[in-house]
Coordinates of C-alpha atoms and ligand atoms in Angstrom, one line a residue:
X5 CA 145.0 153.9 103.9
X6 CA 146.7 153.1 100.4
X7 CA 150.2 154.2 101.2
X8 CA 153.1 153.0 104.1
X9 CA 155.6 155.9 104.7
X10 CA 158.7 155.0 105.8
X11 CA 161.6 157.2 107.2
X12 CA 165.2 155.6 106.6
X13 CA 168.7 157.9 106.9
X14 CA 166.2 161.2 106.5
X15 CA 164.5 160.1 103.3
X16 CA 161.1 159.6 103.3
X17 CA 159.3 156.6 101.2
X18 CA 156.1 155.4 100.4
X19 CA 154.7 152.2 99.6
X20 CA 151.6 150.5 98.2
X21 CA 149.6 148.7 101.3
X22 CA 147.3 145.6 100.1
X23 CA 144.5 145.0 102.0
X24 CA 142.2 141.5 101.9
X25 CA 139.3 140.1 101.9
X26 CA 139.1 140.3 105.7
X27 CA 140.7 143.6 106.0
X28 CA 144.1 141.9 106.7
X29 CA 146.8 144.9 106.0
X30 CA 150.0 144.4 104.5
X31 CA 153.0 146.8 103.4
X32 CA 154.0 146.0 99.8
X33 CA 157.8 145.9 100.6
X34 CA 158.1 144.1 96.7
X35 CA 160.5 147.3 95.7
X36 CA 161.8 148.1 99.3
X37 CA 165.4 147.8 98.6
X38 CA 165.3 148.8 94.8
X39 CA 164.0 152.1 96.1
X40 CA 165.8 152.1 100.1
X41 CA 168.4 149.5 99.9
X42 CA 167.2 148.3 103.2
X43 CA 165.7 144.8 103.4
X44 CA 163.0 144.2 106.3
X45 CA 164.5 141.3 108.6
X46 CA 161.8 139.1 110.3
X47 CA 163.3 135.7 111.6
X48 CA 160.7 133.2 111.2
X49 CA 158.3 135.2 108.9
X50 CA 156.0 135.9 112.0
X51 CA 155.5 139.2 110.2
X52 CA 155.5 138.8 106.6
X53 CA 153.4 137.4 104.2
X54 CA 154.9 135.3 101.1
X55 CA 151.9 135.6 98.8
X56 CA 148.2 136.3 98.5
X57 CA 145.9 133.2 98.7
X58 CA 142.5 132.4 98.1
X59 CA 142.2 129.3 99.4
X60 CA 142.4 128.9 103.5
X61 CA 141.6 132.4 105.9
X62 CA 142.5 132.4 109.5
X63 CA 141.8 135.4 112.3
X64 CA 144.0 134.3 115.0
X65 CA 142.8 136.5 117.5
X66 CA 139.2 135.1 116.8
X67 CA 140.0 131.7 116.6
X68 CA 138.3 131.5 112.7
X69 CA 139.3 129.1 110.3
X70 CA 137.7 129.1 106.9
X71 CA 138.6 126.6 103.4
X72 CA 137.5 128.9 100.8
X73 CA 135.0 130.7 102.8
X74 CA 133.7 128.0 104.5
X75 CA 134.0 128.0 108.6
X76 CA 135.7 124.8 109.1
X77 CA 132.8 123.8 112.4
X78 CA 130.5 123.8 109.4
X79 CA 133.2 121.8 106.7
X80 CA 134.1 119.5 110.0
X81 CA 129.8 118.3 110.4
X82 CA 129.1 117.9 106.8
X83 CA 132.0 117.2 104.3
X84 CA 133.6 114.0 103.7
X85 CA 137.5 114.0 103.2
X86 CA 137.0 113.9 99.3
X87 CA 134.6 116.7 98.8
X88 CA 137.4 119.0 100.7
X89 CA 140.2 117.9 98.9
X90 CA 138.1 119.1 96.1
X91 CA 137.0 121.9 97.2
X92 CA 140.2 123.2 98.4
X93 CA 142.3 121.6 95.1
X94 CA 140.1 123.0 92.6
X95 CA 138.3 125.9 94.7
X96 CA 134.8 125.4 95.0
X97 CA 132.5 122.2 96.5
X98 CA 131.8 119.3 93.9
X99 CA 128.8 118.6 92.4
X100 CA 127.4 115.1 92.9
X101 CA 128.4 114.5 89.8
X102 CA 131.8 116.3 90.0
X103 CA 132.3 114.6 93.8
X104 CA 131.8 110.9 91.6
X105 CA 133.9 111.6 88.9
X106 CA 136.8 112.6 91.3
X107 CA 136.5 109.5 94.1
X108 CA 136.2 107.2 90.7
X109 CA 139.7 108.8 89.8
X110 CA 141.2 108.3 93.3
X111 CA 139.9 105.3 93.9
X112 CA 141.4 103.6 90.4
X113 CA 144.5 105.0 90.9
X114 CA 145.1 104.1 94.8
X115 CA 147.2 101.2 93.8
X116 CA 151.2 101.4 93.9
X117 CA 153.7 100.6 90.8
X118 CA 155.1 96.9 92.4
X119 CA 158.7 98.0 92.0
X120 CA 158.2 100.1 94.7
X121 CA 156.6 98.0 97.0
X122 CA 160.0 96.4 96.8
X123 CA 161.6 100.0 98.2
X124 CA 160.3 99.0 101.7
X125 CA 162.5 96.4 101.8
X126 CA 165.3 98.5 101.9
X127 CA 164.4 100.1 105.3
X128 CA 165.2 99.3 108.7
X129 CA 162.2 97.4 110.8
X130 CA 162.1 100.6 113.0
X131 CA 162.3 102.9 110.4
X132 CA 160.0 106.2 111.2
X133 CA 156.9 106.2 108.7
X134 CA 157.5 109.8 108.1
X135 CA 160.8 109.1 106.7
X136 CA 159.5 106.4 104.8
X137 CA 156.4 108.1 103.4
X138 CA 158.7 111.2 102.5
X139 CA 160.7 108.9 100.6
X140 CA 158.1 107.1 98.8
X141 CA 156.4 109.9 97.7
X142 CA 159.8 111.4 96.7
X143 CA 159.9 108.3 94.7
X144 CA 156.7 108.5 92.9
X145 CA 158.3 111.3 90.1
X146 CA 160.8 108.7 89.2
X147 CA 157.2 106.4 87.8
X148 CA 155.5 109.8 87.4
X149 CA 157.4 112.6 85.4
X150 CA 154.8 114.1 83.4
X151 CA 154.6 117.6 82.4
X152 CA 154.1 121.3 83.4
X153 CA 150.8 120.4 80.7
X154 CA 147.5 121.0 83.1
X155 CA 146.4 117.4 82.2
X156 CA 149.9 115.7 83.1
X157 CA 149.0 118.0 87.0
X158 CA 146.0 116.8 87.6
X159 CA 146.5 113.9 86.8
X160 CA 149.8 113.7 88.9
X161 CA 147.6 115.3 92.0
X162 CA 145.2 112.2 91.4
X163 CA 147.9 109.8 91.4
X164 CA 149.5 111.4 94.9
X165 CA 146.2 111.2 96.9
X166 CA 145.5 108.4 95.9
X167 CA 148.4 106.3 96.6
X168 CA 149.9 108.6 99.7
X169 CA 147.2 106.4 101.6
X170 CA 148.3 103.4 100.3
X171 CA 151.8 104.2 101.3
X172 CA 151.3 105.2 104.5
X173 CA 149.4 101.8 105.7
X174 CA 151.7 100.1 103.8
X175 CA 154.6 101.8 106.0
X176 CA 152.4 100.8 109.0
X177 CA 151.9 96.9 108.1
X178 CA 155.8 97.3 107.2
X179 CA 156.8 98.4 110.9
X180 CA 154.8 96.1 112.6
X181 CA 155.6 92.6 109.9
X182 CA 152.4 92.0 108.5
X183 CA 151.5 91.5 105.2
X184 CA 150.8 94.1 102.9
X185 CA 146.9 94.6 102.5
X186 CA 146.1 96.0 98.3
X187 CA 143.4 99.1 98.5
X188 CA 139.8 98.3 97.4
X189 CA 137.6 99.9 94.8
X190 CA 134.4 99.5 96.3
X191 CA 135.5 101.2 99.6
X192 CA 135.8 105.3 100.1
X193 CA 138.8 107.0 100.7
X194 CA 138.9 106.4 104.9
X195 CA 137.1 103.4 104.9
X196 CA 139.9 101.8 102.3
X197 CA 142.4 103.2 104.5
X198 CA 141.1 101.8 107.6
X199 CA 141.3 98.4 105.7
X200 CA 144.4 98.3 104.8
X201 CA 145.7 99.6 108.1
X202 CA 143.8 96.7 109.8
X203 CA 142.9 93.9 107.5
X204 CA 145.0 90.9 108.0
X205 CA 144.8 87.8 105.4
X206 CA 143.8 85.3 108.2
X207 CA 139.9 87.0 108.7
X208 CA 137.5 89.5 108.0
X209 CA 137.8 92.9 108.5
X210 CA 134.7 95.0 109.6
X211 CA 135.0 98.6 108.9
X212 CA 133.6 100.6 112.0
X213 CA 131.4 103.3 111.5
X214 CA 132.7 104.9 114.5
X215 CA 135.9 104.8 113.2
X216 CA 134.9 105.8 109.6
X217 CA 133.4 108.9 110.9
X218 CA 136.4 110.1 113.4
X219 CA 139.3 109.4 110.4
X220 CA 136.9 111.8 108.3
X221 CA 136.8 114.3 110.7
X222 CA 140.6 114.4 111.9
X223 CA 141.6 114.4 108.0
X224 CA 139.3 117.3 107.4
X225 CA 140.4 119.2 110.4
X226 CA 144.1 118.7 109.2
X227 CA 143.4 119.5 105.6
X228 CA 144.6 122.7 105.3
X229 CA 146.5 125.8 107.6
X230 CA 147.4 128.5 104.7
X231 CA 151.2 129.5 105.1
X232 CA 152.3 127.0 107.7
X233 CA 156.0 125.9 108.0
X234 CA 155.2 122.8 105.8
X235 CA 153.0 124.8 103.5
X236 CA 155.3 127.2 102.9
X237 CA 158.3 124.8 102.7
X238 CA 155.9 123.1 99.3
X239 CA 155.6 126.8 98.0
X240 CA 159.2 127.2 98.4
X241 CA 160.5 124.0 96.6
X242 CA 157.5 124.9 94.0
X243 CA 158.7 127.6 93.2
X244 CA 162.0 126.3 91.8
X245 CA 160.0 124.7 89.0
X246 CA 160.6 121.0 90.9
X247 CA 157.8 118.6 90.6
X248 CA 154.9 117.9 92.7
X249 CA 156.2 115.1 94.2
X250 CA 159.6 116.6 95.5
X251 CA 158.0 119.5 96.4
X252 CA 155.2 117.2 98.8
X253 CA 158.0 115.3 100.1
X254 CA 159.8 118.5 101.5
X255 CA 156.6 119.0 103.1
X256 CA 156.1 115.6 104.9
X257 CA 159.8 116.1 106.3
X258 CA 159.1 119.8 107.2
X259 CA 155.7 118.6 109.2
X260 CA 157.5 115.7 110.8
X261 CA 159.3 118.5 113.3
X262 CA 158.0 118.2 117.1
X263 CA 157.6 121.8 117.1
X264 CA 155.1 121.0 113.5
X265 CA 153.2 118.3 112.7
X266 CA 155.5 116.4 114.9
X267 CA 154.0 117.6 118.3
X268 CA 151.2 115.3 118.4
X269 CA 153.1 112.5 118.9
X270 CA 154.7 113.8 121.4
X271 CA 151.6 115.1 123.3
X272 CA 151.0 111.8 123.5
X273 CA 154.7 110.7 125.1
X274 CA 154.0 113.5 127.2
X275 CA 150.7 112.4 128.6
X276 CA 152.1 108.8 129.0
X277 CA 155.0 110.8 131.2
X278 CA 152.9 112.3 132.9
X279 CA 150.4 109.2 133.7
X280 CA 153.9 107.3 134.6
X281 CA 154.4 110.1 137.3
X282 CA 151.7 109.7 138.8
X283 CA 149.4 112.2 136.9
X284 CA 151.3 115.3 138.9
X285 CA 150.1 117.6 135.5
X286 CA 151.0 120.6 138.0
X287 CA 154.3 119.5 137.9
X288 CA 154.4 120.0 134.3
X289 CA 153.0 122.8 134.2
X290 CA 155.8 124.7 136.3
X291 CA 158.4 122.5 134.1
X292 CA 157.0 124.7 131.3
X293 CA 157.1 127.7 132.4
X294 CA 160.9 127.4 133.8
X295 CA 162.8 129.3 131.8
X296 CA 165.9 126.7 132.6
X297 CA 163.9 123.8 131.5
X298 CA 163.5 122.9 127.8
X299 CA 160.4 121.2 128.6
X300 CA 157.1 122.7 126.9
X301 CA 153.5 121.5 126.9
X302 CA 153.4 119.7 123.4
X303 CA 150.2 120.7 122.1
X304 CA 149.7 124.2 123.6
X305 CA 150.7 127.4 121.4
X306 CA 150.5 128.6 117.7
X307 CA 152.4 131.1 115.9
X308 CA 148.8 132.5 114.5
X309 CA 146.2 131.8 117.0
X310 CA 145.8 134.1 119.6
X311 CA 142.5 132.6 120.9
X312 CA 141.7 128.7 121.2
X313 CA 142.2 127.1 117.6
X314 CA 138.8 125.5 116.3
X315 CA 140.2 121.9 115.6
X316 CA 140.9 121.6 119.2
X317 CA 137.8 122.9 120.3
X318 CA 135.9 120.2 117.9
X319 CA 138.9 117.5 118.5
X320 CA 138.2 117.7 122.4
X321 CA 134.6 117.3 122.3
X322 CA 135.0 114.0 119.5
X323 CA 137.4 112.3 121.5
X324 CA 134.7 112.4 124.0
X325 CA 132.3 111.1 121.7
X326 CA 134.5 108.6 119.6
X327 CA 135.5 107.2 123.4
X328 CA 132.5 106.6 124.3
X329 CA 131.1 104.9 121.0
X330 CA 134.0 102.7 121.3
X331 CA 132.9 102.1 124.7
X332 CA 137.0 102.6 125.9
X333 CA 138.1 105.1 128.5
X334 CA 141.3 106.6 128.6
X335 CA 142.9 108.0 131.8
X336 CA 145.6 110.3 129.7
X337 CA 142.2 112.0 128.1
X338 CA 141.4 113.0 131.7
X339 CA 145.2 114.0 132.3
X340 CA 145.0 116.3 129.2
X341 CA 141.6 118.0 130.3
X342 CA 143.2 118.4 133.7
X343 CA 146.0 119.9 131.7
X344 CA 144.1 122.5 129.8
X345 CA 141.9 123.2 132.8
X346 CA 145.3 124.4 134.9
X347 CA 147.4 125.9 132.0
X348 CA 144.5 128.4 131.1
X349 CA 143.8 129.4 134.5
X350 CA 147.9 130.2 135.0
X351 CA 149.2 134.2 134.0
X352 CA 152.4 132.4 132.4
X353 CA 150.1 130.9 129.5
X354 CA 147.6 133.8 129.5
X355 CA 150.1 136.0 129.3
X356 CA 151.5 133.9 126.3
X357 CA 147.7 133.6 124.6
X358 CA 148.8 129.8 124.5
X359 CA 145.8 127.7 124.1
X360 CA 145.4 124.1 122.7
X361 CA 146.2 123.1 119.4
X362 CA 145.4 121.0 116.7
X363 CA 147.7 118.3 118.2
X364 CA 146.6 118.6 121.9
X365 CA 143.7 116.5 121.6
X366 CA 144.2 114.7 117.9
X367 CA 146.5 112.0 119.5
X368 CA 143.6 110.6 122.1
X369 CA 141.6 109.7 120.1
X370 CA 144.4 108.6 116.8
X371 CA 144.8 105.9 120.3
X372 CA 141.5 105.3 120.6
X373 CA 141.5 104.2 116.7
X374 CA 144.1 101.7 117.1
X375 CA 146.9 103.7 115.1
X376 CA 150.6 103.6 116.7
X377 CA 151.8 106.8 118.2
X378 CA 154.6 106.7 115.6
X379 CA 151.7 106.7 113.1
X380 CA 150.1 110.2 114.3
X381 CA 152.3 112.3 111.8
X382 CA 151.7 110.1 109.0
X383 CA 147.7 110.7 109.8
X384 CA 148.2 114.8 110.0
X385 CA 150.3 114.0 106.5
X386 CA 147.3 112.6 105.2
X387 CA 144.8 115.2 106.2
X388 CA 147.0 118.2 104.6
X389 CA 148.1 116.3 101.5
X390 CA 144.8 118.4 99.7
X391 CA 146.4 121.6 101.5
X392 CA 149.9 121.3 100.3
X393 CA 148.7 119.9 96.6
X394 CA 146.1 123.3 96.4
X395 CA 148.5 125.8 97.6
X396 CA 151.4 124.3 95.1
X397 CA 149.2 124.5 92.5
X398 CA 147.6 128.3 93.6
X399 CA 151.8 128.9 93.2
X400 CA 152.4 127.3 90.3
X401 CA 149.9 128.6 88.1
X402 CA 150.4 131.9 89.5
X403 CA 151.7 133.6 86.1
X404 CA 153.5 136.4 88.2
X405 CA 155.9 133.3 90.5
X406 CA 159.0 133.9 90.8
X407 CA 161.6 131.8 92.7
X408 CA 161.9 132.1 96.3
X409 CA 164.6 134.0 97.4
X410 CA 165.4 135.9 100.7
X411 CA 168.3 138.1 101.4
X412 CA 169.7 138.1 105.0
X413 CA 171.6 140.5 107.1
X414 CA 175.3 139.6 107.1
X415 CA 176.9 139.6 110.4
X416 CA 180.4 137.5 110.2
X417 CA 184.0 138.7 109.4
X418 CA 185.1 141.6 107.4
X419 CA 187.4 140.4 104.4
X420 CA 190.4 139.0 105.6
X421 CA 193.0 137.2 104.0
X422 CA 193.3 133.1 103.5
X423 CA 195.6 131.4 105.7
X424 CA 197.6 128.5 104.3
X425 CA 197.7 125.2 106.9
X426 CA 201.4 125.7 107.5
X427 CA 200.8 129.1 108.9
X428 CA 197.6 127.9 111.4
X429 CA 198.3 127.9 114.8
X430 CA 196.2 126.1 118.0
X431 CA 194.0 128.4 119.6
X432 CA 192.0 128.0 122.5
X433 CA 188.4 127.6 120.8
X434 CA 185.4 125.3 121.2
X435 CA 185.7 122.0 118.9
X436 CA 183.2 120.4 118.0
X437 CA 182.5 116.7 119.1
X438 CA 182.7 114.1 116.9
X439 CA 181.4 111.1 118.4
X440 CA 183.6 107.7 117.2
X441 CA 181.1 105.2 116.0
Ligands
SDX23 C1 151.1 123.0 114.3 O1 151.5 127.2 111.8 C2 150.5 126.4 111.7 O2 149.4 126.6 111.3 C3 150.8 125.0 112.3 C4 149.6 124.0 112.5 C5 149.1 123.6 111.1 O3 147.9 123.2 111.1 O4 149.9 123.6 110.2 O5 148.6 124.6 113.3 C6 150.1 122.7 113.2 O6 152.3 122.9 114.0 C7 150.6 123.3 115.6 C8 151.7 123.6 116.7 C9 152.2 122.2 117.2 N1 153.4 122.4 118.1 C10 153.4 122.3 119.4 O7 152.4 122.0 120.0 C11 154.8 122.4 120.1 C12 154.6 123.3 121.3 N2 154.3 124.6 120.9 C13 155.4 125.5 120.7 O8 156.7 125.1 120.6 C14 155.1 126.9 120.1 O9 154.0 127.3 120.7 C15 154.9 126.9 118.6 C16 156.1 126.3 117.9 C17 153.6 126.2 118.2 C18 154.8 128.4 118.2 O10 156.0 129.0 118.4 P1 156.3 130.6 118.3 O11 155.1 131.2 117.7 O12 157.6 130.8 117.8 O13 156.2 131.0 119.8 P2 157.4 131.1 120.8 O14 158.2 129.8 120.7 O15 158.1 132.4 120.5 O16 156.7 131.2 122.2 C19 156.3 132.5 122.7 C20 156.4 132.4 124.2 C21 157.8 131.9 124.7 O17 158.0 132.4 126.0 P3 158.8 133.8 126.3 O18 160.1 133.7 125.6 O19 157.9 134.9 125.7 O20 158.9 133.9 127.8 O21 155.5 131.3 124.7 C22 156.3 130.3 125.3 C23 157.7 130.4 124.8 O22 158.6 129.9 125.7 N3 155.7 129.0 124.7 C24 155.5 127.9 125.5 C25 154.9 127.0 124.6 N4 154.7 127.6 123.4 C26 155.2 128.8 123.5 N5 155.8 127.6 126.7 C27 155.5 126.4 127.2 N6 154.9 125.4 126.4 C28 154.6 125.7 125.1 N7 154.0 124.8 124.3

């Protein structure tokens, strides 16, 4: 199989196929409309792949996720955060020495330039963290310019992990008026986040295993998704030569959607609807499958897998285990097992192959920790920071990029000639609304 033939206006053409690692097949449509003048046409890309990677693998269909090989149940029981943001950043696990070297760099550069601080003030009290965190880190090339120069990049990736924490509890102590809490260079990565999500001035703050452990795990789970929407909106800015931190905070906005990262706050509104209702989950369930209803089960369905997604398989049994080591129950845990339990016993969602995702269980136990619902985005931000910074730099030092570019399929009016105002008439049309404010 190392040719595609295709048969367009009786002209037959052949092109390369590229097969991967995993024997995943692809038609090399790179000179499809040099040679046909046909483009392919696939709204939403659910059919076409915009590069080769080496750095994540998913099999949809078997429900396998991998970081550089690695199956992610195995990367989920034994890494910490930092080891897979180096392993997925600079492709292979850390040394001891390596995994030192790298948290010492983090660490020392988690603090944030004070003038920007003072950009918080700027924002409303209710403003969302996402917004706020997409700006900030938008913000950070006008401290950070640097260079294309390798040293000036990894130094620049330092600089974004490190303070993207710091700027998403500082967003967090904004919204709810306390004071801001400085990171600490004798804690780790989650256990300094934890602290300054949850420190106040006026005592002392315990870090809780419990909660060490469950931040670690939901970061690593969210760390990285190969050609996601957000993903693939980094690639795209990246490949327009902008800088790192642009490029990042088109991805924090492109993850905020409810359809994206955006669902697992909502999964949460949902459950607390649903729990408000009387926990009628059946009820729910019919809403979603009613064509005439725009309601869907936030949390249920992926573009990719085909089978139940891993995270949610390990997110449902740890938000067991992190509920019960923190000795709380929650009712809308039971609503969303309940949930699950009806949705894959109905034909509409077998049909549909639509299983849990990575956001149906993620929010229960976010809760559990303590963090805001409005919060849960920021935390899935957090996790695939190491995925969006790895995959922009797989593009960038790619020596073959080339901007991205897609052509479309015209559909509007022929050529037609302009029409001075004078010569406009009324017609009956829709208008759009503009509200008066
Ligand atoms: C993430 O891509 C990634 O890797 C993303 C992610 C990552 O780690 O980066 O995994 C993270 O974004 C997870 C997804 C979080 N979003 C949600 O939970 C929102 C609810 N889910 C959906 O809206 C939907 O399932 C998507 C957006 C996730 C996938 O959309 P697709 O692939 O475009 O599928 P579709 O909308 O075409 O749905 C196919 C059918 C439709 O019915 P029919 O037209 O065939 O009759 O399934 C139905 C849909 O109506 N459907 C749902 C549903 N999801 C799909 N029906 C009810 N509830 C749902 N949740």
């Amino acid at each position: 199989m190392d040719t595609a033939k295709l048969l367009l206006n009786g002209e037959e053409y052949e092109f390369p196929v590229v097969v991967g690692t995993e024997d995943e097949v692809a038609v090399d449509c790179t000179k499809l409309r040099g040679t046909t003048g046909a483009i392919s046409l696939d709204p939403g890309y659910g059919n076409t792949g915009s590069c080769a990677s080496t750095i994540t693998f998913i099999d949809g269909e078997k429900g396998i996720l991998r970081y550089r090989g690695y199956p992610i149940e195995q990367v989920a029981e034994q890494a910490s955060f930092e080891e897979v943001c180096y392993l997925l950043i600079y492709g292979h696990l850390p040394t001891q020495a390596e995994l030192d070297e790298f948290r010492a760099l983090v660490t020392h550069h988690s603090l944030i330039h004070e003038s920007l601080r003072h950009f918080f003030e700027g924002f409303p009290p209710n403003a969302h963290p996402m917004m706020v965190l997409s700006a900030m880190v938008a913000s950070l090339s006008a401290f950070y310019t640097g260079t294309a120069e390798e040293e000036d990049v990894n130094l620049n990736i330092i600089r974004l992990l490190a303070k993207a924490k710091t700027i998403a509890a500082l967003s967090y102590k904004k919204s709810v008026g306390q004071p801001f809490i400085y990171p600490r260079n004798d804690l780790s990565y989650t256990q300094d986040f934890l602290h300054m999500m949850f420190a106040v001035p006026t005592e002392p703050y315990e870090i809780s295993p419990v909660l060490d452990r469950a931040l670690n795990l939901l970061l690593v789970l969210h760390a990285d998704h190969e050609q996601n929407c957000s993903t693939s909106t980094v690639r795209m800015v990246g490949s327009s030569q902008a800088n790192l931190f642009s490029a990042i905070s088109a991805g924090i906005s492109a993850l905020w959607g409810p359809l994206h990262g955006g669902a697992n706050q909502k999964v949460i509104e949902m459950l607390r609807m649903i729990q408000a209702d009387g926990g009628d989950f059946g009820k729910y369930v019919n809403m979603a499958k009613d064509k005439d209803d725009p309601f869907r089960l936030m949390g249920f369905g992926h573009r990719v897998y085909k089978n139940f997604d891993p995270r949610a398989t390990i997110l449902k049994e740890a938000a067991d285990a992190v509920l019960e080591e923190l000795g709380t129950d929650d009712p809308q845990l039971e609503i969303a097992k309940n949930l699950e339990q009806v949705a894959l016993e109905d034909p509409f969602f077998v049909d549909r192959k639509l299983y849990p995702n990575v956001d149906f269980y993620s929010g229960i136990i976010y809760r559990a920790m303590g963090i805001p619902t409005n919060m849960f985005t920021v935390m899935f931000a957090l996790g695939r920071l190491p995925g969006w910074i790895s995959q922009w730099k797989e593009l960038t030092e790619d020596p073959h990029m080339r901007i991205s570019r897609p052509r479309q399929v015209y559909t509007g009016a022929k050529e037609r000639p302009f029409v001075p105002i004078e010569q406009r008439k009324e017609e009956a049309r829709e208008k759009p609304e503009f509200v008066t404010v």
